[in-house]
């Protein structure tokens, strides 16, 4: 009973540290390096406590309700933290270390209104270059522009609706330049990724290009590519 209670409290502390690693950075309690250090060591602790709680349950399985409850809760908390850490580790290993994704690699949509918001960002607003383009071609061949059977302005209206549905911050809607710029703030660490949509009238309707770039970090662990793929898929479904 006593060991199960200690295990439970250690799991609560570890779970809190795991969550606060990101929120502490977002709330300016510490820097990014400290946040990643807290995340790394709390993940190590979670893995160890998951194994310990699983083994402990074998010894307390015939004990009272509280001993079993403390052990099960500890296992569930630490198992969740472990699964989250392993998931993101696998994601990071499965994608190239790039953070700038575009449907048009020959002429990527350029940021305009967002440039002033990236003044202090480690990653500049300019496109990352041919090395990034080649890495994207190999890792994300499905990231391509879409052609929609509608005129430009209605397609832009649908895109604005989707952006609002996602709670992204709209930075600019330029109907003369046929461009929309927006920012998504990620929940945990509060990282900000910027998006620009470019609309081009064609004989078939409207071509939509999209670019998504992280303000910080060498690798986006695949987030920008997923954002573009999901957004353009939803836009296709809404227009058609």
PDB file of C-alpha atoms in Angstrom:
ATOM      1  CA  UNK A   1       0.000   0.000   0.000  1.00  0.00           C
ATOM      2  CA  UNK A   2       2.741   2.466   0.980  1.00  0.00           C
ATOM      3  CA  UNK A   3       4.805   1.764  -2.145  1.00  0.00           C
ATOM      4  CA  UNK A   4       1.714   2.083  -4.367  1.00  0.00           C
ATOM      5  CA  UNK A   5       0.973   5.478  -2.850  1.00  0.00           C
ATOM      6  CA  UNK A   6       4.563   6.641  -3.424  1.00  0.00           C
ATOM      7  CA  UNK A   7       4.385   5.359  -6.999  1.00  0.00           C
ATOM      8  CA  UNK A   8       1.144   7.280  -7.506  1.00  0.00           C
ATOM      9  CA  UNK A   9       2.634  10.558  -6.250  1.00  0.00           C
ATOM     10  CA  UNK A  10       5.779  10.114  -8.335  1.00  0.00           C
ATOM     11  CA  UNK A  11       3.579   9.569 -11.377  1.00  0.00           C
ATOM     12  CA  UNK A  12       1.623  12.749 -10.667  1.00  0.00           C
ATOM     13  CA  UNK A  13       4.848  14.743 -10.370  1.00  0.00           C
ATOM     14  CA  UNK A  14       6.236  13.227 -13.569  1.00  0.00           C
ATOM     15  CA  UNK A  15       2.999  13.841 -15.484  1.00  0.00           C
ATOM     16  CA  UNK A  16       2.968  17.461 -14.315  1.00  0.00           C
ATOM     17  CA  UNK A  17       6.596  17.936 -15.386  1.00  0.00           C
ATOM     18  CA  UNK A  18       5.856  16.332 -18.757  1.00  0.00           C
ATOM     19  CA  UNK A  19       2.982  18.735 -19.436  1.00  0.00           C
ATOM     20  CA  UNK A  20       4.708  21.794 -17.998  1.00  0.00           C
ATOM     21  CA  UNK A  21       7.766  21.250 -20.188  1.00  0.00           C
ATOM     22  CA  UNK A  22       5.789  22.799 -23.035  1.00  0.00           C
ATOM     23  CA  UNK A  23       3.391  25.078 -21.216  1.00  0.00           C
ATOM     24  CA  UNK A  24       6.217  26.498 -19.110  1.00  0.00           C
ATOM     25  CA  UNK A  25       7.945  27.612 -22.302  1.00  0.00           C
ATOM     26  CA  UNK A  26       4.700  28.956 -23.723  1.00  0.00           C
ATOM     27  CA  UNK A  27       4.041  30.919 -20.516  1.00  0.00           C
ATOM     28  CA  UNK A  28       7.618  32.313 -20.483  1.00  0.00           C
ATOM     29  CA  UNK A  29       8.544  30.466 -17.294  1.00  0.00           C
ATOM     30  CA  UNK A  30      11.720  29.138 -18.942  1.00  0.00           C
ATOM     31  CA  UNK A  31      13.500  28.950 -22.284  1.00  0.00           C
ATOM     32  CA  UNK A  32      13.103  26.376 -25.013  1.00  0.00           C
ATOM     33  CA  UNK A  33      16.268  24.521 -24.012  1.00  0.00           C
ATOM     34  CA  UNK A  34      14.999  24.107 -20.464  1.00  0.00           C
ATOM     35  CA  UNK A  35      11.612  23.002 -21.761  1.00  0.00           C
ATOM     36  CA  UNK A  36      13.153  20.273 -23.904  1.00  0.00           C
ATOM     37  CA  UNK A  37      15.373  19.169 -21.008  1.00  0.00           C
ATOM     38  CA  UNK A  38      12.361  18.861 -18.700  1.00  0.00           C
ATOM     39  CA  UNK A  39      10.512  16.982 -21.442  1.00  0.00           C
ATOM     40  CA  UNK A  40      13.381  14.562 -22.033  1.00  0.00           C
ATOM     41  CA  UNK A  41      13.933  13.632 -18.394  1.00  0.00           C
ATOM     42  CA  UNK A  42      10.233  13.442 -17.570  1.00  0.00           C
ATOM     43  CA  UNK A  43       9.831  11.092 -20.557  1.00  0.00           C
ATOM     44  CA  UNK A  44      12.662   8.904 -19.234  1.00  0.00           C
ATOM     45  CA  UNK A  45      10.974   8.876 -15.827  1.00  0.00           C
ATOM     46  CA  UNK A  46       7.619   8.013 -17.389  1.00  0.00           C
ATOM     47  CA  UNK A  47       9.092   5.008 -19.196  1.00  0.00           C
ATOM     48  CA  UNK A  48      10.683   3.749 -15.985  1.00  0.00           C
ATOM     49  CA  UNK A  49       7.551   4.323 -13.899  1.00  0.00           C
ATOM     50  CA  UNK A  50       5.395   2.569 -16.502  1.00  0.00           C
ATOM     51  CA  UNK A  51       7.522  -0.541 -16.112  1.00  0.00           C
ATOM     52  CA  UNK A  52       7.613  -0.247 -12.316  1.00  0.00           C
ATOM     53  CA  UNK A  53       3.845   0.217 -12.006  1.00  0.00           C
ATOM     54  CA  UNK A  54       3.208  -2.775 -14.273  1.00  0.00           C
ATOM     55  CA  UNK A  55       5.454  -4.918 -12.094  1.00  0.00           C
ATOM     56  CA  UNK A  56       3.979  -3.518  -8.893  1.00  0.00           C
ATOM     57  CA  UNK A  57       0.467  -4.507  -9.890  1.00  0.00           C
ATOM     58  CA  UNK A  58       1.541  -8.155  -9.867  1.00  0.00           C
ATOM     59  CA  UNK A  59       2.423  -7.837  -6.187  1.00  0.00           C
ATOM     60  CA  UNK A  60      -0.660  -5.834  -5.140  1.00  0.00           C
ATOM     61  CA  UNK A  61      -3.243  -7.636  -7.263  1.00  0.00           C
ATOM     62  CA  UNK A  62      -4.633  -9.365  -4.172  1.00  0.00           C
ATOM     63  CA  UNK A  63      -4.315  -6.306  -1.935  1.00  0.00           C
ATOM     64  CA  UNK A  64      -6.936  -3.722  -1.024  1.00  0.00           C
ATOM     65  CA  UNK A  65      -8.765  -1.404  -3.392  1.00  0.00           C
ATOM     66  CA  UNK A  66      -6.576   1.666  -2.788  1.00  0.00           C
ATOM     67  CA  UNK A  67      -3.300  -0.135  -3.470  1.00  0.00           C
ATOM     68  CA  UNK A  68      -4.603  -1.438  -6.780  1.00  0.00           C
ATOM     69  CA  UNK A  69      -6.192   1.918  -7.672  1.00  0.00           C
ATOM     70  CA  UNK A  70      -2.981   3.859  -6.996  1.00  0.00           C
ATOM     71  CA  UNK A  71      -0.995   1.402  -9.107  1.00  0.00           C
ATOM     72  CA  UNK A  72      -3.448   1.370 -12.018  1.00  0.00           C
ATOM     73  CA  UNK A  73      -3.690   5.170 -12.110  1.00  0.00           C
ATOM     74  CA  UNK A  74       0.102   5.430 -12.040  1.00  0.00           C
ATOM     75  CA  UNK A  75       0.346   2.958 -14.921  1.00  0.00           C
ATOM     76  CA  UNK A  76      -2.266   4.802 -16.998  1.00  0.00           C
ATOM     77  CA  UNK A  77      -0.659   8.207 -16.419  1.00  0.00           C
ATOM     78  CA  UNK A  78       2.851   7.043 -17.181  1.00  0.00           C
ATOM     79  CA  UNK A  79       1.735   4.838 -20.049  1.00  0.00           C
ATOM     80  CA  UNK A  80       0.046   7.826 -21.691  1.00  0.00           C
ATOM     81  CA  UNK A  81       3.141   9.994 -21.270  1.00  0.00           C
ATOM     82  CA  UNK A  82       5.362   7.211 -22.600  1.00  0.00           C
ATOM     83  CA  UNK A  83       3.130   6.640 -25.623  1.00  0.00           C
ATOM     84  CA  UNK A  84       3.117  10.371 -26.402  1.00  0.00           C
ATOM     85  CA  UNK A  85       6.902  10.633 -26.139  1.00  0.00           C
ATOM     86  CA  UNK A  86       7.490   7.547 -28.285  1.00  0.00           C
ATOM     87  CA  UNK A  87       4.986   8.738 -30.888  1.00  0.00           C
ATOM     88  CA  UNK A  88       6.757  12.076 -31.389  1.00  0.00           C
ATOM     89  CA  UNK A  89      10.154  10.398 -31.349  1.00  0.00           C
ATOM     90  CA  UNK A  90       9.016   8.084 -34.139  1.00  0.00           C
ATOM     91  CA  UNK A  91       7.535  11.002 -36.077  1.00  0.00           C
ATOM     92  CA  UNK A  92      10.812  12.922 -35.820  1.00  0.00           C
ATOM     93  CA  UNK A  93      12.800   9.929 -37.073  1.00  0.00           C
ATOM     94  CA  UNK A  94      10.451   9.222 -39.980  1.00  0.00           C
ATOM     95  CA  UNK A  95      10.596  12.660 -41.636  1.00  0.00           C
ATOM     96  CA  UNK A  96      13.428  14.868 -42.919  1.00  0.00           C
ATOM     97  CA  UNK A  97      14.620  17.740 -40.684  1.00  0.00           C
ATOM     98  CA  UNK A  98      12.862  20.494 -42.637  1.00  0.00           C
ATOM     99  CA  UNK A  99      10.292  23.096 -41.609  1.00  0.00           C
ATOM    100  CA  UNK A 100       9.181  24.820 -44.841  1.00  0.00           C
ATOM    101  CA  UNK A 101       6.645  22.982 -47.026  1.00  0.00           C
ATOM    102  CA  UNK A 102       5.068  24.231 -50.259  1.00  0.00           C
ATOM    103  CA  UNK A 103       2.841  22.876 -53.010  1.00  0.00           C
ATOM    104  CA  UNK A 104       4.920  24.839 -55.524  1.00  0.00           C
ATOM    105  CA  UNK A 105       8.636  24.165 -55.169  1.00  0.00           C
ATOM    106  CA  UNK A 106       9.642  26.148 -58.258  1.00  0.00           C
ATOM    107  CA  UNK A 107       7.833  29.312 -57.189  1.00  0.00           C
ATOM    108  CA  UNK A 108       6.779  28.958 -53.531  1.00  0.00           C
ATOM    109  CA  UNK A 109       4.072  31.383 -52.364  1.00  0.00           C
ATOM    110  CA  UNK A 110       5.799  34.277 -50.619  1.00  0.00           C
ATOM    111  CA  UNK A 111       4.868  35.745 -47.266  1.00  0.00           C
ATOM    112  CA  UNK A 112       3.999  39.434 -47.286  1.00  0.00           C
ATOM    113  CA  UNK A 113       1.964  40.666 -44.317  1.00  0.00           C
ATOM    114  CA  UNK A 114       3.445  37.954 -42.097  1.00  0.00           C
ATOM    115  CA  UNK A 115       7.031  39.106 -42.673  1.00  0.00           C
ATOM    116  CA  UNK A 116       6.778  41.732 -39.913  1.00  0.00           C
ATOM    117  CA  UNK A 117       5.584  39.070 -37.467  1.00  0.00           C
ATOM    118  CA  UNK A 118       8.668  36.925 -38.092  1.00  0.00           C
ATOM    119  CA  UNK A 119      11.231  39.635 -37.335  1.00  0.00           C
ATOM    120  CA  UNK A 120      12.559  37.836 -34.257  1.00  0.00           C
ATOM    121  CA  UNK A 121      11.885  34.304 -35.512  1.00  0.00           C
ATOM    122  CA  UNK A 122      14.954  32.045 -35.901  1.00  0.00           C
ATOM    123  CA  UNK A 123      13.594  30.797 -39.241  1.00  0.00           C
ATOM    124  CA  UNK A 124      13.428  33.630 -41.812  1.00  0.00           C
ATOM    125  CA  UNK A 125      10.330  34.160 -44.002  1.00  0.00           C
ATOM    126  CA  UNK A 126      12.216  33.459 -47.245  1.00  0.00           C
ATOM    127  CA  UNK A 127      11.911  29.987 -48.749  1.00  0.00           C
ATOM    128  CA  UNK A 128      14.495  27.575 -47.362  1.00  0.00           C
ATOM    129  CA  UNK A 129      16.006  26.632 -50.741  1.00  0.00           C
ATOM    130  CA  UNK A 130      16.658  23.724 -53.095  1.00  0.00           C
ATOM    131  CA  UNK A 131      17.968  21.355 -50.423  1.00  0.00           C
ATOM    132  CA  UNK A 132      14.656  21.645 -48.597  1.00  0.00           C
ATOM    133  CA  UNK A 133      12.747  21.297 -51.869  1.00  0.00           C
ATOM    134  CA  UNK A 134      14.545  18.058 -52.717  1.00  0.00           C
ATOM    135  CA  UNK A 135      13.955  16.671 -49.229  1.00  0.00           C
ATOM    136  CA  UNK A 136      10.256  17.474 -49.599  1.00  0.00           C
ATOM    137  CA  UNK A 137      10.034  15.789 -53.004  1.00  0.00           C
ATOM    138  CA  UNK A 138      11.397  12.590 -51.492  1.00  0.00           C
ATOM    139  CA  UNK A 139       9.416  12.662 -48.238  1.00  0.00           C
ATOM    140  CA  UNK A 140       6.107  14.222 -49.296  1.00  0.00           C
ATOM    141  CA  UNK A 141       5.479  13.588 -53.014  1.00  0.00           C
ATOM    142  CA  UNK A 142       1.740  13.981 -52.441  1.00  0.00           C
ATOM    143  CA  UNK A 143       1.992  17.649 -51.479  1.00  0.00           C
ATOM    144  CA  UNK A 144       0.706  19.213 -54.690  1.00  0.00           C
ATOM    145  CA  UNK A 145      -1.502  22.170 -55.699  1.00  0.00           C
ATOM    146  CA  UNK A 146      -5.189  21.537 -56.278  1.00  0.00           C
ATOM    147  CA  UNK A 147      -7.449  22.734 -59.094  1.00  0.00           C
ATOM    148  CA  UNK A 148     -11.008  23.557 -58.054  1.00  0.00           C
ATOM    149  CA  UNK A 149     -13.940  23.955 -60.486  1.00  0.00           C
ATOM    150  CA  UNK A 150     -14.978  27.384 -59.249  1.00  0.00           C
ATOM    151  CA  UNK A 151     -13.920  30.997 -59.669  1.00  0.00           C
ATOM    152  CA  UNK A 152     -11.285  32.553 -57.436  1.00  0.00           C
ATOM    153  CA  UNK A 153     -13.346  34.689 -55.055  1.00  0.00           C
ATOM    154  CA  UNK A 154     -15.763  31.936 -53.950  1.00  0.00           C
ATOM    155  CA  UNK A 155     -12.795  29.601 -53.411  1.00  0.00           C
ATOM    156  CA  UNK A 156     -11.147  32.264 -51.259  1.00  0.00           C
ATOM    157  CA  UNK A 157     -14.371  32.551 -49.258  1.00  0.00           C
ATOM    158  CA  UNK A 158     -14.339  28.810 -48.599  1.00  0.00           C
ATOM    159  CA  UNK A 159     -10.682  28.990 -47.572  1.00  0.00           C
ATOM    160  CA  UNK A 160     -11.434  31.784 -45.094  1.00  0.00           C
ATOM    161  CA  UNK A 161     -14.254  29.722 -43.596  1.00  0.00           C
ATOM    162  CA  UNK A 162     -11.914  26.748 -43.139  1.00  0.00           C
ATOM    163  CA  UNK A 163      -9.281  28.943 -41.500  1.00  0.00           C
ATOM    164  CA  UNK A 164     -11.861  30.294 -39.063  1.00  0.00           C
ATOM    165  CA  UNK A 165     -13.106  26.766 -38.356  1.00  0.00           C
ATOM    166  CA  UNK A 166      -9.547  25.839 -37.357  1.00  0.00           C
ATOM    167  CA  UNK A 167      -9.169  28.894 -35.085  1.00  0.00           C
ATOM    168  CA  UNK A 168      -6.135  30.114 -36.996  1.00  0.00           C
ATOM    169  CA  UNK A 169      -5.327  33.806 -36.773  1.00  0.00           C
ATOM    170  CA  UNK A 170      -5.976  35.528 -40.098  1.00  0.00           C
ATOM    171  CA  UNK A 171      -3.164  37.994 -40.736  1.00  0.00           C
ATOM    172  CA  UNK A 172      -4.225  39.253 -44.168  1.00  0.00           C
ATOM    173  CA  UNK A 173      -6.809  38.658 -46.884  1.00  0.00           C
ATOM    174  CA  UNK A 174      -5.665  40.318 -50.095  1.00  0.00           C
ATOM    175  CA  UNK A 175      -8.289  39.847 -52.787  1.00  0.00           C
ATOM    176  CA  UNK A 176      -6.334  41.913 -55.299  1.00  0.00           C
ATOM    177  CA  UNK A 177      -3.161  39.846 -54.915  1.00  0.00           C
ATOM    178  CA  UNK A 178      -5.296  36.694 -54.449  1.00  0.00           C
ATOM    179  CA  UNK A 179      -3.487  35.736 -51.253  1.00  0.00           C
ATOM    180  CA  UNK A 180      -4.480  34.771 -47.709  1.00  0.00           C
ATOM    181  CA  UNK A 181      -2.001  34.679 -44.827  1.00  0.00           C
ATOM    182  CA  UNK A 182      -2.651  33.124 -41.428  1.00  0.00           C
ATOM    183  CA  UNK A 183      -0.932  31.742 -38.333  1.00  0.00           C
ATOM    184  CA  UNK A 184      -1.614  28.626 -36.299  1.00  0.00           C
ATOM    185  CA  UNK A 185      -0.461  28.471 -32.685  1.00  0.00           C
ATOM    186  CA  UNK A 186       0.243  24.926 -31.547  1.00  0.00           C
ATOM    187  CA  UNK A 187      -1.269  23.956 -28.226  1.00  0.00           C
ATOM    188  CA  UNK A 188       1.538  22.484 -26.128  1.00  0.00           C
ATOM    189  CA  UNK A 189       4.704  24.537 -26.620  1.00  0.00           C
ATOM    190  CA  UNK A 190       2.827  27.390 -28.280  1.00  0.00           C
ATOM    191  CA  UNK A 191       4.949  27.249 -31.437  1.00  0.00           C
ATOM    192  CA  UNK A 192       3.627  29.430 -34.261  1.00  0.00           C
ATOM    193  CA  UNK A 193       3.535  28.212 -37.856  1.00  0.00           C
ATOM    194  CA  UNK A 194       2.681  30.597 -40.682  1.00  0.00           C
ATOM    195  CA  UNK A 195       0.587  29.785 -43.731  1.00  0.00           C
ATOM    196  CA  UNK A 196       0.122  31.532 -47.063  1.00  0.00           C
ATOM    197  CA  UNK A 197      -2.473  30.528 -49.656  1.00  0.00           C
ATOM    198  CA  UNK A 198      -2.131  31.683 -53.264  1.00  0.00           C
ATOM    199  CA  UNK A 199      -5.041  31.515 -55.707  1.00  0.00           C
ATOM    200  CA  UNK A 200      -4.576  31.517 -59.483  1.00  0.00           C
ATOM    201  CA  UNK A 201      -7.329  31.608 -62.098  1.00  0.00           C
ATOM    202  CA  UNK A 202      -6.982  28.867 -64.718  1.00  0.00           C
ATOM    203  CA  UNK A 203      -9.022  27.518 -67.629  1.00  0.00           C
ATOM    204  CA  UNK A 204     -10.251  24.711 -65.358  1.00  0.00           C
ATOM    205  CA  UNK A 205     -11.182  26.991 -62.457  1.00  0.00           C
ATOM    206  CA  UNK A 206      -8.898  28.004 -59.585  1.00  0.00           C
ATOM    207  CA  UNK A 207      -5.480  26.655 -58.699  1.00  0.00           C
ATOM    208  CA  UNK A 208      -4.689  26.767 -54.991  1.00  0.00           C
ATOM    209  CA  UNK A 209      -1.109  26.707 -53.731  1.00  0.00           C
ATOM    210  CA  UNK A 210      -0.258  26.583 -50.056  1.00  0.00           C
ATOM    211  CA  UNK A 211       2.913  27.038 -48.055  1.00  0.00           C
ATOM    212  CA  UNK A 212       3.381  26.377 -44.349  1.00  0.00           C
ATOM    213  CA  UNK A 213       6.525  27.289 -42.402  1.00  0.00           C
ATOM    214  CA  UNK A 214       7.527  27.021 -38.754  1.00  0.00           C
ATOM    215  CA  UNK A 215       8.974  30.078 -37.038  1.00  0.00           C
ATOM    216  CA  UNK A 216      11.283  28.030 -34.836  1.00  0.00           C
ATOM    217  CA  UNK A 217      12.978  24.640 -35.031  1.00  0.00           C
ATOM    218  CA  UNK A 218      15.021  22.782 -37.633  1.00  0.00           C
ATOM    219  CA  UNK A 219      12.469  19.978 -37.976  1.00  0.00           C
ATOM    220  CA  UNK A 220       8.700  20.346 -37.873  1.00  0.00           C
ATOM    221  CA  UNK A 221       8.258  16.561 -37.308  1.00  0.00           C
ATOM    222  CA  UNK A 222       5.894  16.489 -40.282  1.00  0.00           C
ATOM    223  CA  UNK A 223       3.388  19.019 -38.947  1.00  0.00           C
ATOM    224  CA  UNK A 224       3.509  21.436 -41.900  1.00  0.00           C
ATOM    225  CA  UNK A 225       2.975  18.720 -44.513  1.00  0.00           C
ATOM    226  CA  UNK A 226       0.026  17.305 -42.572  1.00  0.00           C
ATOM    227  CA  UNK A 227      -1.451  20.789 -42.223  1.00  0.00           C
ATOM    228  CA  UNK A 228      -1.316  21.414 -45.969  1.00  0.00           C
ATOM    229  CA  UNK A 229      -2.645  17.972 -46.874  1.00  0.00           C
ATOM    230  CA  UNK A 230      -5.599  18.182 -44.483  1.00  0.00           C
ATOM    231  CA  UNK A 231      -6.474  21.776 -45.348  1.00  0.00           C
ATOM    232  CA  UNK A 232      -6.455  21.257 -49.113  1.00  0.00           C
ATOM    233  CA  UNK A 233      -8.418  18.018 -48.768  1.00  0.00           C
ATOM    234  CA  UNK A 234     -11.061  19.822 -46.709  1.00  0.00           C
ATOM    235  CA  UNK A 235     -11.117  22.695 -49.209  1.00  0.00           C
ATOM    236  CA  UNK A 236     -11.665  20.268 -52.089  1.00  0.00           C
ATOM    237  CA  UNK A 237     -14.515  18.592 -50.223  1.00  0.00           C
ATOM    238  CA  UNK A 238     -16.135  21.919 -49.381  1.00  0.00           C
ATOM    239  CA  UNK A 239     -15.994  23.303 -52.919  1.00  0.00           C
ATOM    240  CA  UNK A 240     -17.076  20.104 -54.637  1.00  0.00           C
TER     241      UNK A 240
END
